[in-house]
Amino acid sequence: HQDFIAFGSLDQAIKKVEQIGIGHISEAIQTLTQKAMEGLSEKGLLSSMLLDRARHSSIINFSGDQQLFNKLKVNKIACALRGGGVRVSFHYYNSEEEVNKLLSLV
């Protein structure tokens, strides 16, 4: 069966991306990711392999355990336990204040 409400929501999301502009979205995500990477690196939470990459996606896996994961979740940071660390990802609807909040909690 066709879900017309889902189609309508998808249409609105596409229109919003077109309105903002894919270039602006890409730049905003990269800026947030870079700020997070710098902050996490200063705290010694990133592997050297990750730091040696010339380019990196908006998905970051940093050193952390169940206790840190729980602390982030309680403070409404969307994250997941993955590969022996905590994974976060940034999107165009995130803000610099949210990155600062993450960095203050780790």
XYZ file of C-alpha atoms in Angstrom:
106
model
C 0.000 0.000 0.000
C 1.154 3.551 -0.645
C 1.692 5.790 2.378
C 0.703 9.221 1.096
C 1.486 10.942 4.398
C 5.065 9.651 4.150
C 5.256 10.863 0.540
C 4.039 14.293 1.642
C 6.591 14.447 4.451
C 9.378 13.427 2.088
C 8.271 16.079 -0.408
C 8.398 18.766 2.289
C 11.848 17.598 3.434
C 13.156 17.786 -0.152
C 11.708 21.279 -0.569
C 13.382 22.377 2.677
C 16.771 21.061 1.518
C 16.323 22.839 -1.824
C 15.376 26.045 -0.010
C 18.456 25.950 2.251
C 20.783 24.763 -0.522
C 22.850 21.589 -0.537
C 26.109 23.575 -0.546
C 25.118 25.466 2.584
C 23.998 22.246 4.269
C 27.267 20.500 3.428
C 29.299 23.435 4.731
C 27.299 23.623 7.973
C 27.731 19.904 8.651
C 31.459 20.096 7.930
C 31.869 23.077 10.283
C 30.094 21.272 13.142
C 32.042 18.067 12.521
C 35.371 19.913 12.491
C 34.548 21.699 15.760
C 33.612 18.399 17.397
C 36.723 16.657 16.064
C 38.976 19.415 17.394
C 37.339 19.362 20.818
C 37.358 15.578 21.101
C 40.976 15.490 19.921
C 42.009 18.014 22.593
C 40.440 15.717 25.177
C 42.394 12.726 23.810
C 39.238 10.849 22.795
C 40.008 10.240 19.112
C 42.193 7.507 17.668
C 45.272 8.487 15.646
C 43.822 6.580 12.686
C 40.810 8.856 12.690
C 42.934 11.984 13.091
C 45.166 10.990 10.157
C 42.277 10.995 7.662
C 42.314 13.829 5.144
C 38.501 13.875 5.051
C 35.998 12.576 7.538
C 32.255 12.059 7.489
C 29.898 13.629 10.011
C 29.876 10.343 11.948
C 32.430 10.321 14.762
C 33.258 7.392 17.025
C 35.246 8.441 20.101
C 36.534 6.709 23.226
C 33.838 6.171 25.798
C 32.121 3.554 27.896
C 28.624 2.693 29.099
C 28.840 5.315 31.846
C 29.640 8.125 29.388
C 26.974 6.856 26.998
C 24.389 6.959 29.798
C 25.482 10.477 30.789
C 25.092 11.710 27.207
C 21.675 10.073 26.808
C 20.405 11.586 30.074
C 21.534 14.972 28.754
C 19.642 14.420 25.486
C 22.669 13.835 23.257
C 21.720 11.403 20.486
C 24.448 8.770 20.415
C 25.092 5.041 20.214
C 27.564 2.584 21.703
C 29.561 1.226 18.760
C 32.915 -0.440 18.279
C 34.235 0.108 21.774
C 33.244 3.764 21.871
C 30.463 6.287 21.557
C 29.199 7.354 18.141
C 27.679 10.733 17.338
C 26.694 12.290 14.035
C 25.933 15.830 12.961
C 23.213 17.118 10.671
C 22.243 20.494 9.270
C 19.639 20.979 11.982
C 22.273 20.721 14.745
C 23.820 23.860 16.202
C 27.215 24.923 17.483
C 25.671 25.127 20.964
C 24.847 21.412 20.735
C 28.448 20.601 19.830
C 29.591 22.710 22.799
C 27.170 20.807 25.044
C 28.608 17.483 23.864
C 32.158 18.683 24.483
C 31.299 19.949 27.950
C 29.846 16.557 28.912
C 32.754 14.360 27.778
